[in-house]
PDB file of C-alpha atoms and ligand atoms in Angstrom:
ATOM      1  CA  UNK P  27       6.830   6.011  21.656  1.00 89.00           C
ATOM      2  CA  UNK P  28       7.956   9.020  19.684  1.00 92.00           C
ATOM      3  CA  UNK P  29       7.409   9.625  16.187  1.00 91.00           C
ATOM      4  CA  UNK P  30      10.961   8.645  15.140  1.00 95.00           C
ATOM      5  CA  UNK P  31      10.304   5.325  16.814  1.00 96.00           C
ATOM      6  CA  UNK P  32       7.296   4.927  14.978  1.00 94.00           C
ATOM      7  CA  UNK P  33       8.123   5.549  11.786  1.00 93.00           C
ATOM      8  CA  UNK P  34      11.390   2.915  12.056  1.00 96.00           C
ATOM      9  CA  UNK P  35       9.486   0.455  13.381  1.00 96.00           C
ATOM     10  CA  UNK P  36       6.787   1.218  10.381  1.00 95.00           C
ATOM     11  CA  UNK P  37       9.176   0.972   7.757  1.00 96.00           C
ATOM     12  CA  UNK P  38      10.199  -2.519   9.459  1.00 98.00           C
ATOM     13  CA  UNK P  39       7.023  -3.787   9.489  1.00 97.00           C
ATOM     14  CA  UNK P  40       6.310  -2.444   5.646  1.00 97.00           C
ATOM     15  CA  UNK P  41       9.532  -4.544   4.541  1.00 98.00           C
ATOM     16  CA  UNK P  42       9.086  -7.824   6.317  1.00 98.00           C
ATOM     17  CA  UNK P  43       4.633  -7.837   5.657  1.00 98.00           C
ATOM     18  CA  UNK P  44       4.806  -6.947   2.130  1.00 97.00           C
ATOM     19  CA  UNK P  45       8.105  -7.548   0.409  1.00 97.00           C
ATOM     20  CA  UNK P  46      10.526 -10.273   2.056  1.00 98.00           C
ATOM     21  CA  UNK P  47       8.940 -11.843   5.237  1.00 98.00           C
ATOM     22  CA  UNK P  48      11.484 -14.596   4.256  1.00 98.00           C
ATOM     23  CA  UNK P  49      13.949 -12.127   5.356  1.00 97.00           C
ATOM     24  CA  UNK P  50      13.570 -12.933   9.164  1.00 98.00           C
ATOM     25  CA  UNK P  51      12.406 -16.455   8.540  1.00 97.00           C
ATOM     26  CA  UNK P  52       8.784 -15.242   8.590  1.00 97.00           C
ATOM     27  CA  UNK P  53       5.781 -17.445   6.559  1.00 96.00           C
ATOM     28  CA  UNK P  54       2.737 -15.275   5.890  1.00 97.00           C
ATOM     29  CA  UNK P  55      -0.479 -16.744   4.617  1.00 97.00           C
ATOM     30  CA  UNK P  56      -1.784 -16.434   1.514  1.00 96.00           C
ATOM     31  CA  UNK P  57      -4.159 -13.586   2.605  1.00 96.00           C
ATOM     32  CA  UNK P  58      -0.576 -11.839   4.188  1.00 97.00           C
ATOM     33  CA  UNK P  59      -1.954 -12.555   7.518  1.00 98.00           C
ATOM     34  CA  UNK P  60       1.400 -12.889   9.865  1.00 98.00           C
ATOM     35  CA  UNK P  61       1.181 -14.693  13.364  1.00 98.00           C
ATOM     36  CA  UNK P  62       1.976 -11.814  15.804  1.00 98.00           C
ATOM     37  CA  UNK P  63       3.969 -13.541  18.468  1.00 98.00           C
ATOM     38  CA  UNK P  64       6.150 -14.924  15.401  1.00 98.00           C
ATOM     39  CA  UNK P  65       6.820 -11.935  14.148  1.00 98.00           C
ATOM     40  CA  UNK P  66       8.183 -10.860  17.534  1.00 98.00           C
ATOM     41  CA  UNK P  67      10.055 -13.361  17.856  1.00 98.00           C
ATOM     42  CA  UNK P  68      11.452 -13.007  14.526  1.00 98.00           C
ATOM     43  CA  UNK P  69      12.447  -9.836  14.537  1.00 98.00           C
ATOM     44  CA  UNK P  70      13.807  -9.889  18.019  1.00 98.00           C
ATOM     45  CA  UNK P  71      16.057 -12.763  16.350  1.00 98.00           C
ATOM     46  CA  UNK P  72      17.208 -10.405  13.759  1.00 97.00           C
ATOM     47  CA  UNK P  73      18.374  -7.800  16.120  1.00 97.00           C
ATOM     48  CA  UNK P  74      15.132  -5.395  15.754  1.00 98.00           C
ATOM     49  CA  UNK P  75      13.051  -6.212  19.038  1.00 98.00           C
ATOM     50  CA  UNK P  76       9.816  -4.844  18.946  1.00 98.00           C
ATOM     51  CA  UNK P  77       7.285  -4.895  22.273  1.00 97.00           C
ATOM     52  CA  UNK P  78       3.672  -5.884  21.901  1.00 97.00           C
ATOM     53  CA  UNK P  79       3.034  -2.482  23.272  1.00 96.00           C
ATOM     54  CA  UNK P  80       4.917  -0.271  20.409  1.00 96.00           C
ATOM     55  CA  UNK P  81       2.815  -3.220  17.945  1.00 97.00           C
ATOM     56  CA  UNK P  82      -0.079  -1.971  19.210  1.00 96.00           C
ATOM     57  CA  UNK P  83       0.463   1.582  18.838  1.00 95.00           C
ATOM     58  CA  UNK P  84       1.728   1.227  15.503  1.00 94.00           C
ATOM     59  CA  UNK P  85      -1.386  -0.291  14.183  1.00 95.00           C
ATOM     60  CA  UNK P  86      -3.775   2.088  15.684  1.00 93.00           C
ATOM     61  CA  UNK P  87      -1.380   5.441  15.420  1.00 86.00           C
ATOM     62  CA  UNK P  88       0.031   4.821  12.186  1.00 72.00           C
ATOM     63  CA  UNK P  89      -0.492   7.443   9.606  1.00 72.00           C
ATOM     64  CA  UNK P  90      -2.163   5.356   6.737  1.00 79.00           C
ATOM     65  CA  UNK P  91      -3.640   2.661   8.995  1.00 86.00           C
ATOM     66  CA  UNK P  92      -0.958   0.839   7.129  1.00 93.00           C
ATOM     67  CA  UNK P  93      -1.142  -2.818   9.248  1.00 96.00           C
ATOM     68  CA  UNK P  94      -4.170  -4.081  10.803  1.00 95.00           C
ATOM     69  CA  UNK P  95      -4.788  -6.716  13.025  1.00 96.00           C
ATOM     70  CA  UNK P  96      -7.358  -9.407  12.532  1.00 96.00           C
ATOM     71  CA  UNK P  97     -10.505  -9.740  14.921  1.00 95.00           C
ATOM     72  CA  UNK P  98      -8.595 -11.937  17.729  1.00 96.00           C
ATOM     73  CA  UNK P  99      -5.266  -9.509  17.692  1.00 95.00           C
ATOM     74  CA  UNK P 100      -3.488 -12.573  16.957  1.00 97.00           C
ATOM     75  CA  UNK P 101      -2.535 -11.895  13.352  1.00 98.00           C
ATOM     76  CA  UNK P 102      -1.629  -9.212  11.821  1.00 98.00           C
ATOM     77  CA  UNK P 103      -1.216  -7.752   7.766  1.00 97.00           C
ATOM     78  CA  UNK P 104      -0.575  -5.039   5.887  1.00 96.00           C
ATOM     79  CA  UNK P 105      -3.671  -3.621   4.367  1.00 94.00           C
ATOM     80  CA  UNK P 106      -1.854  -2.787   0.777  1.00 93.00           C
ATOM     81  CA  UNK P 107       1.558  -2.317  -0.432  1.00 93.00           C
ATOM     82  CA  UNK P 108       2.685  -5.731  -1.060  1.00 95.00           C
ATOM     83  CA  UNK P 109       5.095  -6.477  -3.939  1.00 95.00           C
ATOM     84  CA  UNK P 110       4.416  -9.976  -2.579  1.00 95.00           C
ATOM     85  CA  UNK P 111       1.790 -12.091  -4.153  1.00 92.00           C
ATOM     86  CA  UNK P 112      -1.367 -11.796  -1.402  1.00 94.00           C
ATOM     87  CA  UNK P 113      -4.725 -12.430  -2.016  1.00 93.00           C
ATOM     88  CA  UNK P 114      -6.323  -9.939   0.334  1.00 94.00           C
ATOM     89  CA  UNK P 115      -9.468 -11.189   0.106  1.00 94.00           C
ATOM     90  CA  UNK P 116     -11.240  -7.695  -1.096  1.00 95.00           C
ATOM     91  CA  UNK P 117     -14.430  -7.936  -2.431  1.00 96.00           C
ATOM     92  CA  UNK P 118     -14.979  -6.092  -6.014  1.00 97.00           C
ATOM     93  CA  UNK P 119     -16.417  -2.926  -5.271  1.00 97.00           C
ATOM     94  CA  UNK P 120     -17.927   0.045  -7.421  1.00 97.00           C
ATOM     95  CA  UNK P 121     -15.480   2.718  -7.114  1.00 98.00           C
ATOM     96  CA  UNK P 122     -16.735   6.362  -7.277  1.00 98.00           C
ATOM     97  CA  UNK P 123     -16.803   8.552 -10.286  1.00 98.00           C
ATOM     98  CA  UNK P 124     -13.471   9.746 -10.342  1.00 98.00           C
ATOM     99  CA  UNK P 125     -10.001   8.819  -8.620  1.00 98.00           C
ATOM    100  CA  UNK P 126      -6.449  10.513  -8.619  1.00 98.00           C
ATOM    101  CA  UNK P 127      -3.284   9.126  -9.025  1.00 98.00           C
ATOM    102  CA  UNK P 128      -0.339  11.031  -7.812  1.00 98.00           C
ATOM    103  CA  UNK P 129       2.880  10.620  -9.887  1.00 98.00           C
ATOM    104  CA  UNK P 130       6.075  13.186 -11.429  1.00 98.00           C
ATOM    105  CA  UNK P 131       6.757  14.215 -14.411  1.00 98.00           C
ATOM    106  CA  UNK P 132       9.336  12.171 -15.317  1.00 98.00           C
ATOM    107  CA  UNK P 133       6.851   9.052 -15.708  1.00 98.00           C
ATOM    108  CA  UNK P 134       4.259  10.640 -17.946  1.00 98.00           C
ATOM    109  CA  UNK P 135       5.692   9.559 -21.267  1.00 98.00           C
ATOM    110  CA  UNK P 136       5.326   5.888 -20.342  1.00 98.00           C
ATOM    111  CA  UNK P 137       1.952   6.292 -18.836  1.00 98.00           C
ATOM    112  CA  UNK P 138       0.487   7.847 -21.461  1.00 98.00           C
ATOM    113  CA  UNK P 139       1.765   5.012 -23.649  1.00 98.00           C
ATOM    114  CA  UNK P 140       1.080   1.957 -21.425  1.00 98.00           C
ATOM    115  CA  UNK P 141      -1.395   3.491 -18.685  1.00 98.00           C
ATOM    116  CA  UNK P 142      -0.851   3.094 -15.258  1.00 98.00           C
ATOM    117  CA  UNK P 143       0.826  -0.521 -14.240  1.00 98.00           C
ATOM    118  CA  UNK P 144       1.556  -2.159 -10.669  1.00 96.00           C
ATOM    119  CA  UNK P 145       5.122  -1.671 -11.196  1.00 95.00           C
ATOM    120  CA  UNK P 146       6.680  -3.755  -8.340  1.00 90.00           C
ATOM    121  CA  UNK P 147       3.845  -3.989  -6.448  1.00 92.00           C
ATOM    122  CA  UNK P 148       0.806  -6.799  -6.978  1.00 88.00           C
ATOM    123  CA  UNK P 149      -1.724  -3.473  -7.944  1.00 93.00           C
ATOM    124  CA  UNK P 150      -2.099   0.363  -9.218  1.00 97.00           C
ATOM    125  CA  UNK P 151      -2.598   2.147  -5.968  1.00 97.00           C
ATOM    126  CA  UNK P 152      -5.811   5.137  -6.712  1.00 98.00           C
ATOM    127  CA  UNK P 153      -6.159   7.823  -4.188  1.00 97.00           C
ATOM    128  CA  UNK P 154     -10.340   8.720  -3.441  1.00 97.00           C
ATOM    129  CA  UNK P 155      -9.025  12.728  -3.200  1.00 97.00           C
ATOM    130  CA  UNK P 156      -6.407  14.804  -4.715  1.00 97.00           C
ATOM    131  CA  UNK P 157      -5.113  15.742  -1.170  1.00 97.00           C
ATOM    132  CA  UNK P 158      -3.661  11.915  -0.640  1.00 96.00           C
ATOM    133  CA  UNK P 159      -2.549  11.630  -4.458  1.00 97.00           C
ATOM    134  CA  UNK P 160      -0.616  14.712  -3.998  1.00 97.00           C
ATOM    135  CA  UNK P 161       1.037  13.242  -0.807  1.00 96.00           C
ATOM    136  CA  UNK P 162       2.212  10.199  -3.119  1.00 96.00           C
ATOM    137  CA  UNK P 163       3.039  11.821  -5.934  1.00 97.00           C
ATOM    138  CA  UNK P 164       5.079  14.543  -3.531  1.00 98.00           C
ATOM    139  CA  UNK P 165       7.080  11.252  -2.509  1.00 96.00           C
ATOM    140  CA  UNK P 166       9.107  11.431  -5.820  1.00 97.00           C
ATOM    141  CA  UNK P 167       9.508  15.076  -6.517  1.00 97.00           C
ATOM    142  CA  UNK P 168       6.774  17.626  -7.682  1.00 98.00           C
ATOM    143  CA  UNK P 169       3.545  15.700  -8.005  1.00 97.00           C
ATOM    144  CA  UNK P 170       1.430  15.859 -11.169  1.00 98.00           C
ATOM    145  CA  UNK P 171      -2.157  14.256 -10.370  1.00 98.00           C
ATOM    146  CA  UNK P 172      -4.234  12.686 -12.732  1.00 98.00           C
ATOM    147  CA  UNK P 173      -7.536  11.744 -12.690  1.00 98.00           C
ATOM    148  CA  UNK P 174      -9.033   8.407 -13.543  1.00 98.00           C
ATOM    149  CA  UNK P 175     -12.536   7.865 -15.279  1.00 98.00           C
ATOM    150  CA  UNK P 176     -13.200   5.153 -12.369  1.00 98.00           C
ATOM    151  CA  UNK P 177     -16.547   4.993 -12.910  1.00 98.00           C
ATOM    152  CA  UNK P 178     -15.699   4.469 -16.830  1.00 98.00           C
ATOM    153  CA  UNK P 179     -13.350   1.809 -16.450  1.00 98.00           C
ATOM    154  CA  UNK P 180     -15.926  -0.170 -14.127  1.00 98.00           C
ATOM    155  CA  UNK P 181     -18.612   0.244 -16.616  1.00 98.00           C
ATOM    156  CA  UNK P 182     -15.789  -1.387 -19.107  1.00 98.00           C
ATOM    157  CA  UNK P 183     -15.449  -4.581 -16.427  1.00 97.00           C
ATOM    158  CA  UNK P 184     -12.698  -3.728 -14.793  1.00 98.00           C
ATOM    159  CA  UNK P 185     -12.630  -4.685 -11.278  1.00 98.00           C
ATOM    160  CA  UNK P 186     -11.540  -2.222  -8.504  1.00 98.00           C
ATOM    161  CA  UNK P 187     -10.910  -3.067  -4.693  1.00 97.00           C
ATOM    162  CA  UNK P 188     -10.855  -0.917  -1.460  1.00 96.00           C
ATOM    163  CA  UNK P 189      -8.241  -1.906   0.775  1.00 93.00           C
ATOM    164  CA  UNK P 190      -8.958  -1.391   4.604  1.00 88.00           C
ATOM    165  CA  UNK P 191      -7.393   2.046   5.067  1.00 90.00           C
ATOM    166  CA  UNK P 192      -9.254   3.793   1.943  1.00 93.00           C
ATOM    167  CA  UNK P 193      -6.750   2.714  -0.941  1.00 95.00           C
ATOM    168  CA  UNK P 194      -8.481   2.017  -4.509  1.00 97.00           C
ATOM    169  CA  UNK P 195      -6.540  -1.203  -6.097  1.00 97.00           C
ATOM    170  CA  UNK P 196      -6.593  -1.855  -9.860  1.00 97.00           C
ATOM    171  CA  UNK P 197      -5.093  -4.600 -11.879  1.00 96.00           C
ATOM    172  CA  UNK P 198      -4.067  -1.454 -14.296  1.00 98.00           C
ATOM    173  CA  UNK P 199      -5.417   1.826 -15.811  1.00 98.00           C
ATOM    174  CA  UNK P 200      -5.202   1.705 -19.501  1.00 98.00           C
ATOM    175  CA  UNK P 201      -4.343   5.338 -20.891  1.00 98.00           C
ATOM    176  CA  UNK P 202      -8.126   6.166 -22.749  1.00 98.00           C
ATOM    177  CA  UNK P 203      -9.196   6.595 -19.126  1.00 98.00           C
ATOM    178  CA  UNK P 204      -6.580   8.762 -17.772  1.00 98.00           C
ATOM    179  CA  UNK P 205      -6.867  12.551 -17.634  1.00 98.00           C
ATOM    180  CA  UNK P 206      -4.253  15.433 -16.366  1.00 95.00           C
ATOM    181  CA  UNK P 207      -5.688  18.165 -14.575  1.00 80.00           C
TER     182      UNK P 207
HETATM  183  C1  LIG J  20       4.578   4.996 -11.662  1.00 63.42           C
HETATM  184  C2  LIG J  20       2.651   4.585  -0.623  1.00 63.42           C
HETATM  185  C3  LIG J  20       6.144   4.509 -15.699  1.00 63.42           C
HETATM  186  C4  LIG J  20       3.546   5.448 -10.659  1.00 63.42           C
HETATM  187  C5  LIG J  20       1.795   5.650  -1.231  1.00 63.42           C
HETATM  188  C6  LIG J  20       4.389   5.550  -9.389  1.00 63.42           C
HETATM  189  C7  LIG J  20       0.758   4.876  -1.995  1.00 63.42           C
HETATM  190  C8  LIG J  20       4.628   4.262 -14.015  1.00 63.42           C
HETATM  191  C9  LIG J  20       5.443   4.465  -9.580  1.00 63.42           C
HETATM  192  C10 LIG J  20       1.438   3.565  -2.296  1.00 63.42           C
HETATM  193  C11 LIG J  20       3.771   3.538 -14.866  1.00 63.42           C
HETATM  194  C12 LIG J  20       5.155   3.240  -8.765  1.00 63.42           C
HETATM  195  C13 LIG J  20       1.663   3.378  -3.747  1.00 63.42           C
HETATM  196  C14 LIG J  20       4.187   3.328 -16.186  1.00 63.42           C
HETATM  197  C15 LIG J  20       2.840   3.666 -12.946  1.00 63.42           C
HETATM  198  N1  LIG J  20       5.384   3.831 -16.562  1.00 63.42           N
HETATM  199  N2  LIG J  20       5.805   4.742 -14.413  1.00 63.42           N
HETATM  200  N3  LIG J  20       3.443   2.652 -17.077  1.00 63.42           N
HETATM  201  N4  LIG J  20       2.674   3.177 -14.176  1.00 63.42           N
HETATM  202  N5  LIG J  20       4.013   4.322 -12.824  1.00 63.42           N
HETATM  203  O1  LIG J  20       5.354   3.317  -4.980  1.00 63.42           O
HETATM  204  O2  LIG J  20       1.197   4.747  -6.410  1.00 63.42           O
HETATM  205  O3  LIG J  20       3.675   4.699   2.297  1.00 63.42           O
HETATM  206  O4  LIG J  20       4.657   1.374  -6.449  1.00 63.42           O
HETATM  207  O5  LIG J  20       2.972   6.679 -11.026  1.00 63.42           O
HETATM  208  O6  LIG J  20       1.263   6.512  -0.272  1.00 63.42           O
HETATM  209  O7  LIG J  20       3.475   5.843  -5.972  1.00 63.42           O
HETATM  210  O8  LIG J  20       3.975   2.551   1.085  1.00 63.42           O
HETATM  211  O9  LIG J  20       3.190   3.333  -6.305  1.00 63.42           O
HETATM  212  O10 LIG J  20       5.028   6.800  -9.293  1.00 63.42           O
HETATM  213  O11 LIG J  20      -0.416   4.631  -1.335  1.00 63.42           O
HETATM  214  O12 LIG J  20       1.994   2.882   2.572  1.00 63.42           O
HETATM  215  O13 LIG J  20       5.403   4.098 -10.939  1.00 63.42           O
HETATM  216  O14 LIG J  20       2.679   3.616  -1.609  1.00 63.42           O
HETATM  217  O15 LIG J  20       2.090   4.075   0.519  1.00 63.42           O
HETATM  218  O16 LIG J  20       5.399   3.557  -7.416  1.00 63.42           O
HETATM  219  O17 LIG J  20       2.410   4.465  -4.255  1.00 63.42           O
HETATM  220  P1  LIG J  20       4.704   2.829  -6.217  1.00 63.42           P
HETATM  221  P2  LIG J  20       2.555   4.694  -5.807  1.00 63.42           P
HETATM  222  P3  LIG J  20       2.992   3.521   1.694  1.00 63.42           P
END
């Protein structure tokens, strides 16, 4: 499978397990958990066939770890992203000191007044290094990282989640804990 390949059939799999499974007739459950040989089926249906095989390799080649399946291979989810509503299931869990968010210029005036908000998706998405923020923020133009008290906010009760491929969810990131650096 080459890398073209695999990022199409990525960005097929991104659409239909986090934003509009009803789309191709697909029902996920409320943890996001879609049956595999459904989703085969259903996007073989809507003219994007996709083998077991290239699945397979897109789960466990996949850049981000984006999808996962669950233990008997017969599901499968995305790990974040949704703009769906999902309960992932995620226990609460003490984030480390510090975090980074990567974001552009253009958005700072807002997020200094309102924080950091899901947007369209279901939470804020924290990086655990500035290497990975920088990739996101890089996504929108030139990326301005900055850096989130994590540990403060905890302290404060707010409740952070680790998603299975290393991505630090937040209900929101009020702007006393933001810094730019
Ligand atoms: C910005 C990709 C104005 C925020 C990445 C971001 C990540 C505000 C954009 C994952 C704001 C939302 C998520 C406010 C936040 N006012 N702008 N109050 N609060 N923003 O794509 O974090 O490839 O929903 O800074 O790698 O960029 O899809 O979030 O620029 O992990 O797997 O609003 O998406 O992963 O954008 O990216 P997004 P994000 P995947």
């Amino acid at each position: 499978m080459n890398e073209r390949r695999m990022v199409r059939v990525s960005k097929y799999l991104a659409r239909h397990l986090r934003h509009q499974p009803e789309r191709i007739g697909l029902t996920l459950d409320p943890a996001g958990w879609a049956d595999v040989d459904e989703l085969l089926t259903a996007a073989a249906a809507h003219g994007f066939p996709i083998t077991r095989d290239e699945l397979g390799q897109v789960v466990a080649a996949n850049d981000k770890k984006r999808y996962a399946f669950d233990e008997s291979g017969k599901r499968i989810r995305a790990s974040q992203g949704h703009s769906i509503p999902v309960d992932l299931g995620l226990p609460v869990t003490p984030p480390p000191e510090v975090l980074y968010h990567g974001t552009v210029g253009r958005f700072l005036p807002m997020i200094w007044r309102e924080g950091l908000k899901p947007m369209d998706r279901h939470a804020v998405h924290l990086s655990p290094d500035r290497e990975t923020a920088t990739r996101v923020g890089t996504r929108r133009g030139k990326p301005v990282i900055l850096t989130v008290d994590a540990a403060g906010m905890a302290a404060a009760g707010h409740e952070f989640r680790v998603s299975a491929n290393g991505v630090w969810l937040v209900d929101a990131v009020p702007p006393g804990f933001l810094t730019i650096t």
